[in-house]
CSV table of C-alpha atoms in Angstrom, one decimal:
chain,number,residue,atom,x,y,z
A,1,UNK,CA,1.2,-36.4,-18.3
A,2,UNK,CA,-1.4,-37.7,-16.5
A,3,UNK,CA,-4.4,-36.2,-15.9
A,4,UNK,CA,-4.3,-36.3,-12.4
A,5,UNK,CA,-1.2,-34.6,-11.9
A,6,UNK,CA,-0.5,-31.3,-10.6
A,7,UNK,CA,0.5,-28.1,-13.0
A,8,UNK,CA,2.1,-25.5,-11.1
A,9,UNK,CA,1.1,-22.1,-13.4
A,10,UNK,CA,3.5,-18.9,-13.4
A,11,UNK,CA,2.1,-15.9,-14.8
A,12,UNK,CA,3.8,-12.6,-15.5
A,13,UNK,CA,0.8,-10.3,-15.6
A,14,UNK,CA,0.8,-7.1,-17.0
A,15,UNK,CA,-1.8,-4.5,-18.4
A,16,UNK,CA,-2.7,-6.2,-21.9
A,17,UNK,CA,-1.5,-9.5,-21.8
A,18,UNK,CA,-0.2,-12.5,-19.4
A,19,UNK,CA,2.3,-14.9,-19.9
A,20,UNK,CA,2.2,-18.1,-19.1
A,21,UNK,CA,3.8,-20.9,-17.9
A,22,UNK,CA,3.9,-24.1,-16.1
A,23,UNK,CA,6.0,-27.1,-14.5
A,24,UNK,CA,4.8,-31.1,-13.6
A,25,UNK,CA,5.0,-32.3,-10.6
A,26,UNK,CA,8.1,-34.2,-11.4
A,27,UNK,CA,11.4,-32.1,-10.3
A,28,UNK,CA,13.5,-33.2,-13.7
A,29,UNK,CA,10.5,-32.3,-15.9
A,30,UNK,CA,11.5,-28.9,-18.0
A,31,UNK,CA,9.1,-26.2,-17.3
A,32,UNK,CA,7.4,-25.2,-20.5
A,33,UNK,CA,6.2,-21.9,-21.4
A,34,UNK,CA,2.6,-21.7,-22.8
A,35,UNK,CA,2.8,-18.5,-24.3
A,36,UNK,CA,0.9,-15.2,-24.1
A,37,UNK,CA,-2.9,-14.7,-23.4
A,38,UNK,CA,-5.1,-11.6,-23.4
A,39,UNK,CA,-6.3,-10.1,-20.1
A,40,UNK,CA,-10.6,-10.8,-20.4
A,41,UNK,CA,-12.5,-13.1,-18.5
A,42,UNK,CA,-12.7,-15.0,-21.7
A,43,UNK,CA,-9.0,-15.9,-22.0
A,44,UNK,CA,-8.4,-16.6,-18.4
A,45,UNK,CA,-12.0,-19.2,-18.8
A,46,UNK,CA,-10.2,-20.7,-22.2
A,47,UNK,CA,-6.5,-21.0,-20.6
A,48,UNK,CA,-8.1,-23.0,-17.7
A,49,UNK,CA,-9.7,-25.3,-19.5
A,50,UNK,CA,-6.1,-25.9,-21.8
A,51,UNK,CA,-4.3,-26.4,-18.6
A,52,UNK,CA,-6.9,-28.3,-17.0
A,53,UNK,CA,-6.6,-31.4,-19.7
A,54,UNK,CA,-2.9,-31.5,-18.6
A,55,UNK,CA,-3.3,-31.6,-15.3
A,56,UNK,CA,-6.5,-32.1,-12.4
A,57,UNK,CA,-4.9,-29.4,-9.7
A,58,UNK,CA,-3.5,-26.1,-10.7
A,59,UNK,CA,-1.9,-24.1,-8.5
A,60,UNK,CA,-1.1,-20.5,-9.8
A,61,UNK,CA,1.1,-17.9,-9.0
A,62,UNK,CA,1.7,-14.0,-10.6
A,63,UNK,CA,3.5,-11.1,-8.9
A,64,UNK,CA,1.8,-8.3,-7.0
A,65,UNK,CA,1.9,-5.1,-9.4
A,66,UNK,CA,0.0,-2.2,-10.6
A,67,UNK,CA,-2.9,-4.3,-11.6
A,68,UNK,CA,-4.1,-5.2,-8.5
A,69,UNK,CA,-6.0,-8.4,-7.1
A,70,UNK,CA,-9.2,-8.8,-9.7
A,71,UNK,CA,-6.8,-11.7,-11.4
A,72,UNK,CA,-6.5,-13.5,-7.7
A,73,UNK,CA,-10.4,-13.1,-6.8
A,74,UNK,CA,-11.4,-14.5,-10.2
A,75,UNK,CA,-8.8,-17.6,-10.3
A,76,UNK,CA,-9.8,-18.2,-6.2
A,77,UNK,CA,-14.0,-17.5,-7.5
A,78,UNK,CA,-12.7,-21.0,-10.1
A,79,UNK,CA,-11.9,-22.8,-6.9
A,80,UNK,CA,-8.0,-22.5,-8.1
A,81,UNK,CA,-5.7,-21.8,-5.6
A,82,UNK,CA,-3.7,-18.8,-6.5
A,83,UNK,CA,-0.5,-16.8,-4.5
A,84,UNK,CA,0.4,-13.5,-5.1
A,85,UNK,CA,3.7,-12.9,-3.9
A,86,UNK,CA,6.4,-9.7,-3.5
A,87,UNK,CA,8.6,-9.1,-6.7
A,88,UNK,CA,11.6,-7.7,-4.3
A,89,UNK,CA,11.1,-11.6,-2.7
A,90,UNK,CA,12.1,-13.5,-5.6
A,91,UNK,CA,15.6,-14.9,-6.2
A,92,UNK,CA,17.2,-14.0,-8.6
A,93,UNK,CA,21.0,-14.8,-10.1
A,94,UNK,CA,23.8,-12.0,-9.4
A,95,UNK,CA,25.2,-11.7,-13.2
A,96,UNK,CA,21.7,-12.2,-14.9
A,97,UNK,CA,21.0,-9.1,-16.9
A,98,UNK,CA,18.6,-11.0,-19.6
A,99,UNK,CA,14.9,-10.3,-18.5
A,100,UNK,CA,11.3,-11.2,-20.4
A,101,UNK,CA,8.3,-12.5,-19.6
A,102,UNK,CA,8.2,-15.4,-20.8
A,103,UNK,CA,11.7,-16.3,-18.5
A,104,UNK,CA,9.5,-14.4,-15.6
A,105,UNK,CA,6.6,-16.4,-16.1
A,106,UNK,CA,8.9,-19.8,-15.9
A,107,UNK,CA,11.0,-18.5,-13.0
A,108,UNK,CA,7.4,-18.3,-11.0
A,109,UNK,CA,6.7,-21.8,-12.4
A,110,UNK,CA,9.8,-23.2,-11.0
A,111,UNK,CA,10.0,-21.5,-7.8
A,112,UNK,CA,6.6,-22.5,-6.8
A,113,UNK,CA,7.0,-26.3,-7.7
A,114,UNK,CA,10.1,-26.1,-5.5
A,115,UNK,CA,8.5,-24.5,-2.9
A,116,UNK,CA,10.9,-21.5,-2.8
A,117,UNK,CA,8.1,-18.8,-2.8
A,118,UNK,CA,5.9,-16.7,0.1
A,119,UNK,CA,2.5,-15.4,-0.9
A,120,UNK,CA,1.3,-12.1,0.5
A,121,UNK,CA,-1.6,-11.2,2.0
A,122,UNK,CA,-4.4,-9.8,-0.4
A,123,UNK,CA,-6.9,-8.0,1.4
A,124,UNK,CA,-10.9,-8.4,1.5
A,125,UNK,CA,-12.4,-6.3,-0.7
A,126,UNK,CA,-14.4,-4.1,1.8
A,127,UNK,CA,-10.5,-3.7,3.5
A,128,UNK,CA,-9.0,-2.6,-0.2
A,129,UNK,CA,-12.0,-0.4,-0.5
A,130,UNK,CA,-10.8,1.5,2.9
A,131,UNK,CA,-7.4,1.7,1.7
A,132,UNK,CA,-8.1,2.9,-1.3
A,133,UNK,CA,-9.6,5.9,0.7
A,134,UNK,CA,-6.9,5.9,3.2
A,135,UNK,CA,-4.9,6.1,0.4
A,136,UNK,CA,-6.3,8.7,-1.5
A,137,UNK,CA,-6.8,11.0,1.2
A,138,UNK,CA,-2.9,10.4,1.9
A,139,UNK,CA,-2.3,11.8,-1.9
A,140,UNK,CA,-4.4,15.0,-1.2
A,141,UNK,CA,-2.1,16.1,2.2
A,142,UNK,CA,0.9,15.4,-0.1
A,143,UNK,CA,-0.7,17.6,-2.6
A,144,UNK,CA,-1.6,20.2,0.1
A,145,UNK,CA,1.7,20.7,1.2
A,146,UNK,CA,3.5,20.5,-2.0
A,147,UNK,CA,0.9,23.3,-3.4
A,148,UNK,CA,1.3,25.5,0.5
A,149,UNK,CA,5.2,25.4,-0.4
A,150,UNK,CA,5.0,26.2,-4.3
A,151,UNK,CA,3.5,29.8,-3.1
A,152,UNK,CA,5.7,30.3,0.2
A,153,UNK,CA,8.5,29.8,-2.7
A,154,UNK,CA,7.4,32.2,-4.6
A,155,UNK,CA,6.3,34.9,-2.3
A,156,UNK,CA,10.1,34.5,-0.9
A,157,UNK,CA,11.2,35.3,-4.8
A,158,UNK,CA,9.2,38.7,-4.5
A,159,UNK,CA,10.4,39.5,-1.2
A,160,UNK,CA,6.8,39.5,0.1
A,161,UNK,CA,7.1,38.0,3.9
A,162,UNK,CA,4.5,37.7,6.4
A,163,UNK,CA,4.9,39.0,9.5
A,164,UNK,CA,2.7,37.3,11.7
A,165,UNK,CA,3.0,34.0,13.7
A,166,UNK,CA,1.2,30.7,12.7
A,167,UNK,CA,0.8,30.5,9.0
A,168,UNK,CA,-2.4,29.2,7.7
A,169,UNK,CA,-4.4,30.2,10.1
A,170,UNK,CA,-7.7,33.2,9.8
A,171,UNK,CA,-5.0,36.0,10.4
A,172,UNK,CA,-2.3,34.6,7.1
A,173,UNK,CA,-5.4,33.7,5.2
A,174,UNK,CA,-6.2,37.6,5.5
A,175,UNK,CA,-3.3,38.8,4.8
A,176,UNK,CA,-3.0,36.5,1.9
A,177,UNK,CA,-6.2,38.1,0.5
A,178,UNK,CA,-4.2,41.4,0.2
A,179,UNK,CA,-1.6,40.6,-1.4
A,180,UNK,CA,-1.0,42.7,-4.3
A,181,UNK,CA,2.6,41.5,-6.5
A,182,UNK,CA,4.8,44.1,-8.2
A,183,UNK,CA,3.3,43.0,-11.6
A,184,UNK,CA,0.2,41.5,-13.5
A,185,UNK,CA,1.4,38.3,-14.8
A,186,UNK,CA,3.2,37.4,-11.4
A,187,UNK,CA,-0.5,38.5,-9.6
A,188,UNK,CA,-1.8,36.0,-11.9
A,189,UNK,CA,0.5,33.1,-10.5
A,190,UNK,CA,0.0,34.3,-7.0
A,191,UNK,CA,-3.8,34.2,-7.0
A,192,UNK,CA,-3.5,30.6,-9.3
A,193,UNK,CA,-1.0,29.0,-6.3
A,194,UNK,CA,-3.8,30.2,-4.0
A,195,UNK,CA,-6.6,28.6,-5.6
A,196,UNK,CA,-4.5,25.1,-5.6
A,197,UNK,CA,-4.0,25.4,-1.8
A,198,UNK,CA,-7.7,26.2,-1.5
A,199,UNK,CA,-8.9,23.1,-4.1
A,200,UNK,CA,-6.2,20.7,-2.2
A,201,UNK,CA,-7.5,21.8,1.0
A,202,UNK,CA,-10.8,21.5,0.4
A,203,UNK,CA,-10.2,17.4,-1.9
A,204,UNK,CA,-8.6,17.0,1.7
A,205,UNK,CA,-11.6,17.6,3.9
A,206,UNK,CA,-13.8,16.2,1.7
A,207,UNK,CA,-11.9,13.0,1.8
A,208,UNK,CA,-11.3,13.1,5.7
A,209,UNK,CA,-15.2,13.4,6.0
A,210,UNK,CA,-15.9,10.0,3.8
A,211,UNK,CA,-13.3,8.2,5.8
A,212,UNK,CA,-15.2,8.9,8.8
A,213,UNK,CA,-18.3,8.0,7.2
A,214,UNK,CA,-17.3,4.9,5.5
A,215,UNK,CA,-15.8,3.3,8.0
A,216,UNK,CA,-18.8,3.1,10.1
A,217,UNK,CA,-20.1,-0.3,8.8
A,218,UNK,CA,-16.6,-1.5,8.5
A,219,UNK,CA,-15.7,-5.3,10.3
A,220,UNK,CA,-12.7,-3.6,12.1
A,221,UNK,CA,-14.4,-0.5,13.7
A,222,UNK,CA,-14.0,-2.3,17.3
A,223,UNK,CA,-9.7,-2.9,16.9
A,224,UNK,CA,-10.1,1.2,15.1
A,225,UNK,CA,-11.5,2.4,18.4
A,226,UNK,CA,-9.6,0.0,20.6
A,227,UNK,CA,-6.4,1.5,19.1
A,228,UNK,CA,-7.5,5.2,19.7
A,229,UNK,CA,-6.8,4.0,23.2
A,230,UNK,CA,-2.8,4.0,22.9
A,231,UNK,CA,-1.4,7.9,23.8
A,232,UNK,CA,-0.8,9.8,20.4
A,233,UNK,CA,-2.4,7.5,18.1
A,234,UNK,CA,-5.7,9.6,16.9
A,235,UNK,CA,-8.1,8.3,14.1
A,236,UNK,CA,-6.2,9.1,11.4
A,237,UNK,CA,-3.1,7.2,12.1
A,238,UNK,CA,-5.3,4.1,13.5
A,239,UNK,CA,-7.5,3.6,10.6
A,240,UNK,CA,-4.4,3.9,8.2
A,241,UNK,CA,-2.5,1.1,9.8
A,242,UNK,CA,-5.8,-0.9,10.2
A,243,UNK,CA,-6.5,-0.5,6.4
A,244,UNK,CA,-2.8,-1.4,5.7
A,245,UNK,CA,-2.3,-4.5,7.9
A,246,UNK,CA,-5.7,-5.9,7.7
A,247,UNK,CA,-6.7,-8.8,9.9
A,248,UNK,CA,-4.1,-8.6,12.5
A,249,UNK,CA,-4.6,-12.4,13.1
A,250,UNK,CA,-2.7,-13.5,10.3
A,251,UNK,CA,0.7,-12.3,12.2
A,252,UNK,CA,1.5,-15.8,14.7
A,253,UNK,CA,3.1,-13.5,17.1
A,254,UNK,CA,4.1,-9.7,17.9
A,255,UNK,CA,7.8,-10.3,16.0
A,256,UNK,CA,6.1,-11.1,12.9
A,257,UNK,CA,4.2,-8.2,13.1
A,258,UNK,CA,7.1,-5.8,14.0
A,259,UNK,CA,9.4,-7.6,10.7
A,260,UNK,CA,6.4,-6.9,8.7
A,261,UNK,CA,6.4,-3.0,9.5
A,262,UNK,CA,10.3,-3.2,9.4
A,263,UNK,CA,10.8,-2.5,13.4
A,264,UNK,CA,13.5,-5.5,14.1
A,265,UNK,CA,17.1,-4.5,13.8
A,266,UNK,CA,19.1,-5.2,11.0
A,267,UNK,CA,21.7,-8.6,11.7
A,268,UNK,CA,25.0,-9.3,9.9
A,269,UNK,CA,26.6,-12.1,12.1
A,270,UNK,CA,28.7,-14.5,11.1
A,271,UNK,CA,30.8,-16.9,12.9
A,272,UNK,CA,31.1,-16.0,16.3
A,273,UNK,CA,30.5,-12.3,15.7
A,274,UNK,CA,27.4,-11.1,15.7
A,275,UNK,CA,26.5,-6.9,14.8
A,276,UNK,CA,23.0,-5.8,14.7
A,277,UNK,CA,22.3,-2.5,13.1
A,278,UNK,CA,19.6,0.3,13.0
A,279,UNK,CA,16.0,-1.2,12.5
A,280,UNK,CA,15.4,-3.0,8.6
A,281,UNK,CA,12.4,0.0,7.5
A,282,UNK,CA,11.2,-3.2,5.0
A,283,UNK,CA,7.7,-4.3,4.4
A,284,UNK,CA,5.0,-2.2,3.9
A,285,UNK,CA,5.9,1.4,2.0
A,286,UNK,CA,3.0,3.4,3.6
A,287,UNK,CA,3.2,2.1,7.0
A,288,UNK,CA,7.2,4.6,7.6
A,289,UNK,CA,4.4,7.7,7.5
A,290,UNK,CA,2.2,6.7,10.3
A,291,UNK,CA,5.0,5.5,12.5
A,292,UNK,CA,6.5,9.4,12.7
A,293,UNK,CA,2.9,10.9,12.0
A,294,UNK,CA,2.6,14.4,13.9
A,295,UNK,CA,-0.3,15.9,12.3
A,296,UNK,CA,-2.3,18.6,14.3
A,297,UNK,CA,-5.7,19.5,14.2
A,298,UNK,CA,-7.2,16.1,13.9
A,299,UNK,CA,-10.2,15.2,16.2
A,300,UNK,CA,-9.9,11.4,17.2
A,301,UNK,CA,-12.8,9.0,17.6
A,302,UNK,CA,-12.9,8.1,21.4
A,303,UNK,CA,-13.4,4.8,22.4
A,304,UNK,CA,-16.5,3.4,23.8
A,305,UNK,CA,-14.7,1.6,26.4
A,306,UNK,CA,-13.4,4.5,28.8
A,307,UNK,CA,-11.8,1.5,31.4
A,308,UNK,CA,-9.9,0.4,28.3
A,309,UNK,CA,-8.8,4.1,27.5
A,310,UNK,CA,-7.8,4.9,31.2
A,311,UNK,CA,-6.1,1.5,32.0
A,312,UNK,CA,-3.8,2.2,28.4
A,313,UNK,CA,-2.9,6.0,29.1
A,314,UNK,CA,-1.8,4.7,32.6
A,315,UNK,CA,0.6,2.3,31.4
A,316,UNK,CA,2.0,4.3,28.6
A,317,UNK,CA,5.4,6.2,29.6
A,318,UNK,CA,4.9,9.7,29.3
């Protein structure tokens, strides 16, 4: 194999190990399983040295997963071209029921050589940090809702009913402070449920406050403020959308953006018959919650440009 050739490298990345395979430029050449290495930087450096002895150019690909983008960033700093691909976009043979790390790495190398892979967008470190904060807030909100549901279910089982109107307001909280359960054991359970609601609510408030603070030096603040000029788009919805989408300039046209959001219709066309169905709802799993978000009580940060805001409100249908 010529030293100036290209080796297409596939990696199946796990917490402690990485299965590696490579394929030469020649389409007729067999894909070679290199073996399994560790995940330390010294292991990666040793692998690069060995592969560079076989080929000068080393494009690398691995699947997105729970290990994040550290490997992508490390290889990029080494001046290697690295792709991260979505597992759902990798073609699989029907009826193939044998799956191993070695096979997965070889399949990735083969598909990278044939040009049948599409890389996903890898956010910058600063963008990923805001996204992590946004997702932590979303987790806290889910915990608050779950804790409230458990408390309500417990009170319903005891036939303890609140006669007021709005729940979780000052009047409801005062009523909760006066609730007495039939037995001491149940009183302990009730108090723990109430404490869980309070703790999760406080965590949610801390994360929301940090989110407002941390976005101030963010490069996408102008986009964040402009997006809030749209009717019903408040701060939390806007920052979640931007944090998940990243750099909007990566979309060449609005149709690509709508496709990424899963807002284009599904289609099944055969011959002269064309059939379109409901929207695909594919893409980022965090964004459907943004489309349906109606969270009261969240304070929006008003755009600096009153002209933009006024124009947007005039053009949006009521």
